[in-house]
PDB file of C-alpha atoms in Angstrom:
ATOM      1  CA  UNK T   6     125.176  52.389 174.050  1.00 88.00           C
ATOM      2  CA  UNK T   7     127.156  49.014 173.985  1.00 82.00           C
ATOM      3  CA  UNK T   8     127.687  49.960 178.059  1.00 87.00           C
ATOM      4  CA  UNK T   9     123.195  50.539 178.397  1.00 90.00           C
ATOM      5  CA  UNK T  10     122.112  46.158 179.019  1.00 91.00           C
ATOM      6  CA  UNK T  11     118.831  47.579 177.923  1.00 91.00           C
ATOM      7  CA  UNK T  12     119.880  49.534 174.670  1.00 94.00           C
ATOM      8  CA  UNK T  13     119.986  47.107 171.322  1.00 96.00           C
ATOM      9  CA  UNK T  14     121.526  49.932 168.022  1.00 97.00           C
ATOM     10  CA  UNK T  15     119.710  48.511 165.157  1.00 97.00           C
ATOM     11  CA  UNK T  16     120.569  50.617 162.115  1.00 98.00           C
ATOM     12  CA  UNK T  17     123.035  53.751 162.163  1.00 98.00           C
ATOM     13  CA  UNK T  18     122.542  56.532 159.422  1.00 98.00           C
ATOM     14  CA  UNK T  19     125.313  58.659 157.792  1.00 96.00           C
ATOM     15  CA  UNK T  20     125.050  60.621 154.599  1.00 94.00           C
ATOM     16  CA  UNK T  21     126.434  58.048 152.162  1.00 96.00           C
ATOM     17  CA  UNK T  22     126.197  54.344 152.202  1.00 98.00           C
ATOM     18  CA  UNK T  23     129.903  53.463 152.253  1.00 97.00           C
ATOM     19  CA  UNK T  24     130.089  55.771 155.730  1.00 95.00           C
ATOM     20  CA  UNK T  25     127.377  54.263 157.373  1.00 97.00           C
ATOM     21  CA  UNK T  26     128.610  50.550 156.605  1.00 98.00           C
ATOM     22  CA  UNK T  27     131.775  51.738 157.840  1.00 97.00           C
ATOM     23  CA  UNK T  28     130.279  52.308 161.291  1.00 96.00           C
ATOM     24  CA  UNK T  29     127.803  49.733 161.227  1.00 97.00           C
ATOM     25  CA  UNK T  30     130.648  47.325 160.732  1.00 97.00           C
ATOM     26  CA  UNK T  31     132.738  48.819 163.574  1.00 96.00           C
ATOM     27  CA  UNK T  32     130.513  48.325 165.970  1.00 94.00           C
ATOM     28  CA  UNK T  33     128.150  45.554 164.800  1.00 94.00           C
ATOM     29  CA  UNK T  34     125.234  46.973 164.006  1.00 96.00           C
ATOM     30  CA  UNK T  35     123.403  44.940 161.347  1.00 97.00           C
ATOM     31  CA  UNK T  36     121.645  47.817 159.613  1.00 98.00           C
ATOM     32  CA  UNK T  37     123.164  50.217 157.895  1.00 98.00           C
ATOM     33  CA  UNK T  38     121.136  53.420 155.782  1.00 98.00           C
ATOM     34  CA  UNK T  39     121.354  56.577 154.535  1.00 98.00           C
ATOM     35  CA  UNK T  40     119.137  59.458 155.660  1.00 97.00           C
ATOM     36  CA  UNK T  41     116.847  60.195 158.539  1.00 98.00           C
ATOM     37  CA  UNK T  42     114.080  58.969 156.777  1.00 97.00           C
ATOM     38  CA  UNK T  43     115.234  55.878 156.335  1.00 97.00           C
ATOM     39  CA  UNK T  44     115.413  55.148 159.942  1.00 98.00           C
ATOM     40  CA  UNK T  45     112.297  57.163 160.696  1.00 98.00           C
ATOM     41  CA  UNK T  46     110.213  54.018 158.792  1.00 97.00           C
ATOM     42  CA  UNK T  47     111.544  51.319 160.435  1.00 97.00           C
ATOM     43  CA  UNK T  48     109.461  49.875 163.434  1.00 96.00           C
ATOM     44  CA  UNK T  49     112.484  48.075 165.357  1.00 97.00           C
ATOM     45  CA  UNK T  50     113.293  51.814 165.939  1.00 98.00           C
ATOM     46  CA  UNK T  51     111.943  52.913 169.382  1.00 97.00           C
ATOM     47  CA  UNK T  52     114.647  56.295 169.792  1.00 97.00           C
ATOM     48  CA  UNK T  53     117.129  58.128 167.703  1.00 98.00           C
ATOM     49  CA  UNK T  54     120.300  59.962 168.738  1.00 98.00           C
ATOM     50  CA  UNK T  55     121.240  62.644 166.208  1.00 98.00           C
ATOM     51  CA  UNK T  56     124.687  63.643 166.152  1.00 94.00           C
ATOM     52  CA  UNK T  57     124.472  65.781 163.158  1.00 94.00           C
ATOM     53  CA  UNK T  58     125.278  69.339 161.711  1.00 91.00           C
ATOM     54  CA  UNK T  59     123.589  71.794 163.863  1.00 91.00           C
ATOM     55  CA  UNK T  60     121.684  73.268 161.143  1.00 92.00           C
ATOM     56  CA  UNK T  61     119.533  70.196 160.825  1.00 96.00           C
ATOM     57  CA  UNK T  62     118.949  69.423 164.355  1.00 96.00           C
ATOM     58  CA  UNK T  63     115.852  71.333 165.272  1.00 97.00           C
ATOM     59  CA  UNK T  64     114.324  69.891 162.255  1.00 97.00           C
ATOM     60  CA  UNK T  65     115.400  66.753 162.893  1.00 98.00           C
ATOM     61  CA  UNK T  66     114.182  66.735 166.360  1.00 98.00           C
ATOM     62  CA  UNK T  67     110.808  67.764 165.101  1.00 98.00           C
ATOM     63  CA  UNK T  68     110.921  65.046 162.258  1.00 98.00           C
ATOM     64  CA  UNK T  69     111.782  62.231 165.056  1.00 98.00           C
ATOM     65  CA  UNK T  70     109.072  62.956 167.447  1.00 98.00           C
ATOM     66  CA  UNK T  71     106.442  63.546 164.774  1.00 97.00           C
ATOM     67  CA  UNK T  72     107.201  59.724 163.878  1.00 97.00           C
ATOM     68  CA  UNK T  73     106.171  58.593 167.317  1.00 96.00           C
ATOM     69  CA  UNK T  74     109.951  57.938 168.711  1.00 97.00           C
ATOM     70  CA  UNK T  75     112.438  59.278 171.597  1.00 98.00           C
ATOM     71  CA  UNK T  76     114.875  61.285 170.330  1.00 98.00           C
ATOM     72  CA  UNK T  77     117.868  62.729 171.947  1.00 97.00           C
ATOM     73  CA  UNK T  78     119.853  65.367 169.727  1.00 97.00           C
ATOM     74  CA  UNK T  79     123.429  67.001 170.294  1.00 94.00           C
ATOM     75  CA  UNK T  80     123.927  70.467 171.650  1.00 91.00           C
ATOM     76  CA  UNK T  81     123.209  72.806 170.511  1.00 92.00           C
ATOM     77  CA  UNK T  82     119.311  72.197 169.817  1.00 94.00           C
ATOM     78  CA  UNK T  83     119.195  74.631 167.485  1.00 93.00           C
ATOM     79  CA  UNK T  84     121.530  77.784 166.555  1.00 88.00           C
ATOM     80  CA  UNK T  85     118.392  80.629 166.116  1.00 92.00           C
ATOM     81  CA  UNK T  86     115.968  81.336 168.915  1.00 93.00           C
ATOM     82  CA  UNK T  87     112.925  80.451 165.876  1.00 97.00           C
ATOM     83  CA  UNK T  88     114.103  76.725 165.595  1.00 97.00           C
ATOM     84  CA  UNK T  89     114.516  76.569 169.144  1.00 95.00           C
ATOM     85  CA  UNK T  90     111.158  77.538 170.121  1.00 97.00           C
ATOM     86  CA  UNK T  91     109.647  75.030 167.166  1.00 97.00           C
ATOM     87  CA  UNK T  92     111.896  72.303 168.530  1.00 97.00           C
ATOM     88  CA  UNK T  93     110.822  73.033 171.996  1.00 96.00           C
ATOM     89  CA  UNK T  94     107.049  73.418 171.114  1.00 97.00           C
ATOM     90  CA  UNK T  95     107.131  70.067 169.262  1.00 97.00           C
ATOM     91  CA  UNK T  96     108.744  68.354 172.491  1.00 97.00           C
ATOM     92  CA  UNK T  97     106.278  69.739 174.512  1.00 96.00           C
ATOM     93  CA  UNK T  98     103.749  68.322 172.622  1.00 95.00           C
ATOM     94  CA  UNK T  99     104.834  64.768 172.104  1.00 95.00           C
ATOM     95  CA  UNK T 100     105.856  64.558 175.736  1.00 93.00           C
ATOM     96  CA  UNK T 101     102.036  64.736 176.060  1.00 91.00           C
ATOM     97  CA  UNK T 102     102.220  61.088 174.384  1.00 91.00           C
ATOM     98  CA  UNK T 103     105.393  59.880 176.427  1.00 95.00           C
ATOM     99  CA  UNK T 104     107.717  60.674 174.277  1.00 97.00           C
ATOM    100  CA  UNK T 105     111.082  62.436 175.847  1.00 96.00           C
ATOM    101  CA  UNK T 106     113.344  64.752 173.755  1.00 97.00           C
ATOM    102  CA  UNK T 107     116.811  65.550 175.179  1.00 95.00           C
ATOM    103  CA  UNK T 108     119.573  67.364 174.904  1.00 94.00           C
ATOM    104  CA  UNK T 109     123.116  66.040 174.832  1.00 91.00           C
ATOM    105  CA  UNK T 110     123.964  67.986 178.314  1.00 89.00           C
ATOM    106  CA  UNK T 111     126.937  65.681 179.197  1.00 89.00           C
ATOM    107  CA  UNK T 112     127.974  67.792 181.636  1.00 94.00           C
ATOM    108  CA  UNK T 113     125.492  66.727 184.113  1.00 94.00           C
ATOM    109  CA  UNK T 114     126.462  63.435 183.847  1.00 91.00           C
ATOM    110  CA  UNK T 115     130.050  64.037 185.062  1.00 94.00           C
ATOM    111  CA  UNK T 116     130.910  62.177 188.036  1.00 95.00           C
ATOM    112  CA  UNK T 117     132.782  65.228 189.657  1.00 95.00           C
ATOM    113  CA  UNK T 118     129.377  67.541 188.700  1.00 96.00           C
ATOM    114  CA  UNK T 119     127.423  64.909 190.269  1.00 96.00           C
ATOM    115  CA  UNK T 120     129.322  65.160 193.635  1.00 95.00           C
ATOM    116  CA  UNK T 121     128.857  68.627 193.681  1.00 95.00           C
ATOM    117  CA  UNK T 122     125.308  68.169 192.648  1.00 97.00           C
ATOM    118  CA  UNK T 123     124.172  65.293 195.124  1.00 96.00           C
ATOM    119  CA  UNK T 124     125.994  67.885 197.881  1.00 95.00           C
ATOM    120  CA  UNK T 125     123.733  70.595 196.752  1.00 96.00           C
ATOM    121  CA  UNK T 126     120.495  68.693 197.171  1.00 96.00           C
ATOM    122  CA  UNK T 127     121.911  67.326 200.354  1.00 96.00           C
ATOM    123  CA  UNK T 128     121.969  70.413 201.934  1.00 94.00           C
ATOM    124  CA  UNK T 129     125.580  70.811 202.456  1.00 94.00           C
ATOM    125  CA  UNK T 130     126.299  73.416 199.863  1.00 93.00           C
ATOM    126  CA  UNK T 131     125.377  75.717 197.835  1.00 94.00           C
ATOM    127  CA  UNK T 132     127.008  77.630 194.344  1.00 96.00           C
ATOM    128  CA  UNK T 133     127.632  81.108 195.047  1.00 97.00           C
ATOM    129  CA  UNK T 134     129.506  81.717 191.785  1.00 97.00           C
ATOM    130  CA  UNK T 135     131.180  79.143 189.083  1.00 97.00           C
ATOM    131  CA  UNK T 136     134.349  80.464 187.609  1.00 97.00           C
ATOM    132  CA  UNK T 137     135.226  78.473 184.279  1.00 97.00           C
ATOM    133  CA  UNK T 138     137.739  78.266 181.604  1.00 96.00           C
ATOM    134  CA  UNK T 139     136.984  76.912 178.272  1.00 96.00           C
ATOM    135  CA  UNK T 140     140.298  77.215 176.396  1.00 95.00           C
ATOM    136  CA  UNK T 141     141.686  75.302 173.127  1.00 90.00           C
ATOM    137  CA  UNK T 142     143.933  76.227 170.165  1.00 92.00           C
ATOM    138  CA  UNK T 143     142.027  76.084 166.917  1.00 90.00           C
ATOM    139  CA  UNK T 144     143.269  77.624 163.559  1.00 90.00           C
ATOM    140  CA  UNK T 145     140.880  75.153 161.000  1.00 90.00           C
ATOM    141  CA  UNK T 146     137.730  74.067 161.187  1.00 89.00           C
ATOM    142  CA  UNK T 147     138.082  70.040 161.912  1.00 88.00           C
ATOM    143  CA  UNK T 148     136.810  68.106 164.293  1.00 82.00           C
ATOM    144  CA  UNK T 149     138.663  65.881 166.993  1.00 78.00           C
ATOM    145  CA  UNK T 150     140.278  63.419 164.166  1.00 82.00           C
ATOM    146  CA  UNK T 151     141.235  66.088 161.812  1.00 85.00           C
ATOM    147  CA  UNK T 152     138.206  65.480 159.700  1.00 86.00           C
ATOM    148  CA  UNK T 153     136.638  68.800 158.135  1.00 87.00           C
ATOM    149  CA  UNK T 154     133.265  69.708 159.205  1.00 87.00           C
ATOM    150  CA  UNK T 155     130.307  71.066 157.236  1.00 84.00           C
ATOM    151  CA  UNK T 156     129.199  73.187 160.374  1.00 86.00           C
ATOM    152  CA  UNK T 157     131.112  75.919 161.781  1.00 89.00           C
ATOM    153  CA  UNK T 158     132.488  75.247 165.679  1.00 89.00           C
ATOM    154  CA  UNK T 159     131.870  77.889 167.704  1.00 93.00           C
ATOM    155  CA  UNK T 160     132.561  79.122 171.184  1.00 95.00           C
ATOM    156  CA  UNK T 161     128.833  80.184 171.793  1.00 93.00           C
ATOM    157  CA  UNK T 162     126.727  77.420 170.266  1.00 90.00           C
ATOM    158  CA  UNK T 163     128.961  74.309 170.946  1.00 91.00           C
ATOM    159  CA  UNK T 164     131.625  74.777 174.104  1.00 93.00           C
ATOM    160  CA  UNK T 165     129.482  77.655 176.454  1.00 95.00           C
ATOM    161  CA  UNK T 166     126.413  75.468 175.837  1.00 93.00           C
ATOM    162  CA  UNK T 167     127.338  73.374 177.850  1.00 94.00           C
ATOM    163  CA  UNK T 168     128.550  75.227 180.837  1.00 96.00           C
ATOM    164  CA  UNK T 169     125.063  77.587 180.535  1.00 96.00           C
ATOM    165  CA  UNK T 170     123.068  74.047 181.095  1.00 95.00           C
ATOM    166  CA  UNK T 171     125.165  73.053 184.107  1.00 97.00           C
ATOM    167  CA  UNK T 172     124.522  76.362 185.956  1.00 98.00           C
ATOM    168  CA  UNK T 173     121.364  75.525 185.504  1.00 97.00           C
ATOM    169  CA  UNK T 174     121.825  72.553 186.897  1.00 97.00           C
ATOM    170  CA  UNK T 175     123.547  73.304 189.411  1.00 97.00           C
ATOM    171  CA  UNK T 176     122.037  76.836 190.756  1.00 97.00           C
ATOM    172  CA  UNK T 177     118.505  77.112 189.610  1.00 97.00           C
ATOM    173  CA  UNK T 178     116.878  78.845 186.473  1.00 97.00           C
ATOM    174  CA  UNK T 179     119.032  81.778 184.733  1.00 98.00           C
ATOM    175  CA  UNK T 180     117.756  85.215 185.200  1.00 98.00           C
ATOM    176  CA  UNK T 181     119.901  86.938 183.645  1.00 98.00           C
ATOM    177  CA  UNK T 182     122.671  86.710 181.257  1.00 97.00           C
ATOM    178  CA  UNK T 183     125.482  88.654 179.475  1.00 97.00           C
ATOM    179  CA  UNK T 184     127.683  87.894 176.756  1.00 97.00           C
ATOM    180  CA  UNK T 185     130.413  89.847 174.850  1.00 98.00           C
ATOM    181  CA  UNK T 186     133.042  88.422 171.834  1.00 97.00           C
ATOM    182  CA  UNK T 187     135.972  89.576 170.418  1.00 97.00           C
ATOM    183  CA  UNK T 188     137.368  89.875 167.063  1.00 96.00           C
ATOM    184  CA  UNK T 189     136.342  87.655 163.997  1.00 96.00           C
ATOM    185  CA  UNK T 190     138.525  85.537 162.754  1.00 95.00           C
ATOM    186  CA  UNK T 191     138.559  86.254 158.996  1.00 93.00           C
ATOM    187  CA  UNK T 192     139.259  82.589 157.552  1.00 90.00           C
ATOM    188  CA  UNK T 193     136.480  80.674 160.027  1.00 92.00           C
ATOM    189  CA  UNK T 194     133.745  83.868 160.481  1.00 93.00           C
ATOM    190  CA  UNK T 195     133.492  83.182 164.344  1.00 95.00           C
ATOM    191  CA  UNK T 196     135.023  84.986 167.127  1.00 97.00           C
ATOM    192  CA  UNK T 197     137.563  83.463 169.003  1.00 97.00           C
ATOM    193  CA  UNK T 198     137.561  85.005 172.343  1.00 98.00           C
ATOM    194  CA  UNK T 199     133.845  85.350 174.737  1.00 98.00           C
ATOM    195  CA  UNK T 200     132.986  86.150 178.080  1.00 98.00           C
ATOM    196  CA  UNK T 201     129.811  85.320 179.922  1.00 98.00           C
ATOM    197  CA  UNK T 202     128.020  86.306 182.533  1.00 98.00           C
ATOM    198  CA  UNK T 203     124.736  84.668 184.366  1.00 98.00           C
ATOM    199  CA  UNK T 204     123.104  84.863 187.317  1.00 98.00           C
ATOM    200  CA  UNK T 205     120.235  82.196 188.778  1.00 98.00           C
ATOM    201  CA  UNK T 206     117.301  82.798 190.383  1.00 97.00           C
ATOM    202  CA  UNK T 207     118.887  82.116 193.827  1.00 96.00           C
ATOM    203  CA  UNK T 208     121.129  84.825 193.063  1.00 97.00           C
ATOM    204  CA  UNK T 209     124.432  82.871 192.349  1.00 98.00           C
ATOM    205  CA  UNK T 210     126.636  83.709 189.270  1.00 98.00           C
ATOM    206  CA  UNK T 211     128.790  82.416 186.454  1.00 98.00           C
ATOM    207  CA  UNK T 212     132.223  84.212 184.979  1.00 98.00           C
ATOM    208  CA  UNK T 213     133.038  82.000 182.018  1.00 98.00           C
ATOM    209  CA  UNK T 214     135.679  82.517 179.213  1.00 98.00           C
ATOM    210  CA  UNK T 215     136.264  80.680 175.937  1.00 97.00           C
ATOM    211  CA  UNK T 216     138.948  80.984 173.616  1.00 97.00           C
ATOM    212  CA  UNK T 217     140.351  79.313 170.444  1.00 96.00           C
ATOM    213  CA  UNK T 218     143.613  81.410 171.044  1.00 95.00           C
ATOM    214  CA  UNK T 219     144.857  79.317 173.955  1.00 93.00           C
ATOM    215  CA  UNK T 220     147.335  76.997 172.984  1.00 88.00           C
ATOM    216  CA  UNK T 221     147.495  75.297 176.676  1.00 83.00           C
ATOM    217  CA  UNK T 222     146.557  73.289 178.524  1.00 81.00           C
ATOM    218  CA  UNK T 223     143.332  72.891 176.872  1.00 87.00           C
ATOM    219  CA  UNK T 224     139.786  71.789 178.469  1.00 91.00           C
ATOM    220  CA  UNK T 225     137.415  73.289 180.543  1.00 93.00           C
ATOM    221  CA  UNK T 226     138.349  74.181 183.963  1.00 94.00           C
ATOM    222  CA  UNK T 227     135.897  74.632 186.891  1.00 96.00           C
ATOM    223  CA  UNK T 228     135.649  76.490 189.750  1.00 96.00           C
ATOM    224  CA  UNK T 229     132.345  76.012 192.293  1.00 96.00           C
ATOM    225  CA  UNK T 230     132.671  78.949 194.917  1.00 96.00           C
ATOM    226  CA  UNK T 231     130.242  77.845 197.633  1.00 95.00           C
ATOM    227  CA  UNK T 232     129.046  79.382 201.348  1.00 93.00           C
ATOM    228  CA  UNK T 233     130.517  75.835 203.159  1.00 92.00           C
ATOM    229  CA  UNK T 234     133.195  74.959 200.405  1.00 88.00           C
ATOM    230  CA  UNK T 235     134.971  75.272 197.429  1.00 91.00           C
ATOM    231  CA  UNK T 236     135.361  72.776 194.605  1.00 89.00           C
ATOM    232  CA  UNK T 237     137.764  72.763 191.597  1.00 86.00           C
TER     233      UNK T 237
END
């Protein structure tokens, strides 16, 4: 946000007041809360971003836009096809107002996707099939700085979301999709091996695996396999 001239961060949230003074002092915010509601009230408020436990985001997202502001929420939206359909429903609604809900689909924002995209629209290829490798090493459930986490992270709902969006993206609406996982792990209650297929309404596809049980090199690794080119 410091990078957006137009963006001014007014107040940052967390769930206790010594974590959000923490970050407010970091980065210079001058407000610092606790709770969504908190910020919800304020009128120097004009959009939220929630970065917060997946459980709470479609509710969340439906709280923000019923107060009359922007919101833009982390993947996934939701992690039950129920909340997603609220969530979805409620955006629909408030867009009717100009208010925009979004996503967090980073992916489309890649520079190397956006080659590949700007290419597309240009006429001078097209995405037969994406072959991509999601792979990482992960025995606990912490997050990047070795912090635990209250929500579970899982191959489905929080790495192969965003892949699923950039197909989109990138080859038209899904059609059709397929999705197997492998054993659950008994300490963390998620699998840690999945495959996926898709296929897009202009007939290209998607092969992606995920796995926790990779313990290198780690990332996400693409493949676009077009009719002029191919991009990796």
């Amino acid at each position: 946000l410091k990078n957006i001239e137009d963006a001014v961060v007014t107040v940052v949230s967390a769930t206790s007041q010594e974590k959000a003074d923490a970050v407010a002092a970091q980065y210079g915010v001058p407000n610092a809360v606790v709770g969504l509601d908190a910020v919800l009230e304020r009128d120097d408020v004009d959009a939220v971003i929630l970065a917060t436990p997946t459980g709470l985001h479609a509710s969340q997202t439906q709280a923000v836009l019923a107060a009359g502001k922007h919101v833009q929420v982390e993947i996934p939206l939701a992690d039950s096809f129920t909340d997603a359909e609220a969530a979805f429903a409620a955006a629909e609604t408030a867009e009717a107002s100009g208010k925009i809900a979004m996503v967090g689909h980073t992916r489309r924002f890649n520079p190397s996707h956006q080659l590949v995209h700007n290419r597309i629209t240009a006429g001078e290829f097209n995405v037969q099939q994406m072959d991509v490798q999601t792979y990482f090493f992960r025995r606990s459930n912490t997050n990047a700085k070795g912090e635990p986490r209250s929500w579970t992270d899982h191959l489905l709902w929080h790495h192969a979301a965003h892949t699923v969006d950039l197909f989109a993206y990138q080859a038209g609406k899904i059609v059709q999709a397929n999705a197997i996982q492998g054993p659950i792990n008994p300490e963390l209650g998620i699998a840690m091996d999945m495959s996926i297929q898709l296929k897009s309404e202009t007939g290209a596809i998607c092969t992606l695996s995920l796995s926790f049980n990779n313990e290198g090199p780690f990332g996400t690794f693409f493949r676009y396999i077009g009719d002029t080119a191919t991009y990796v």
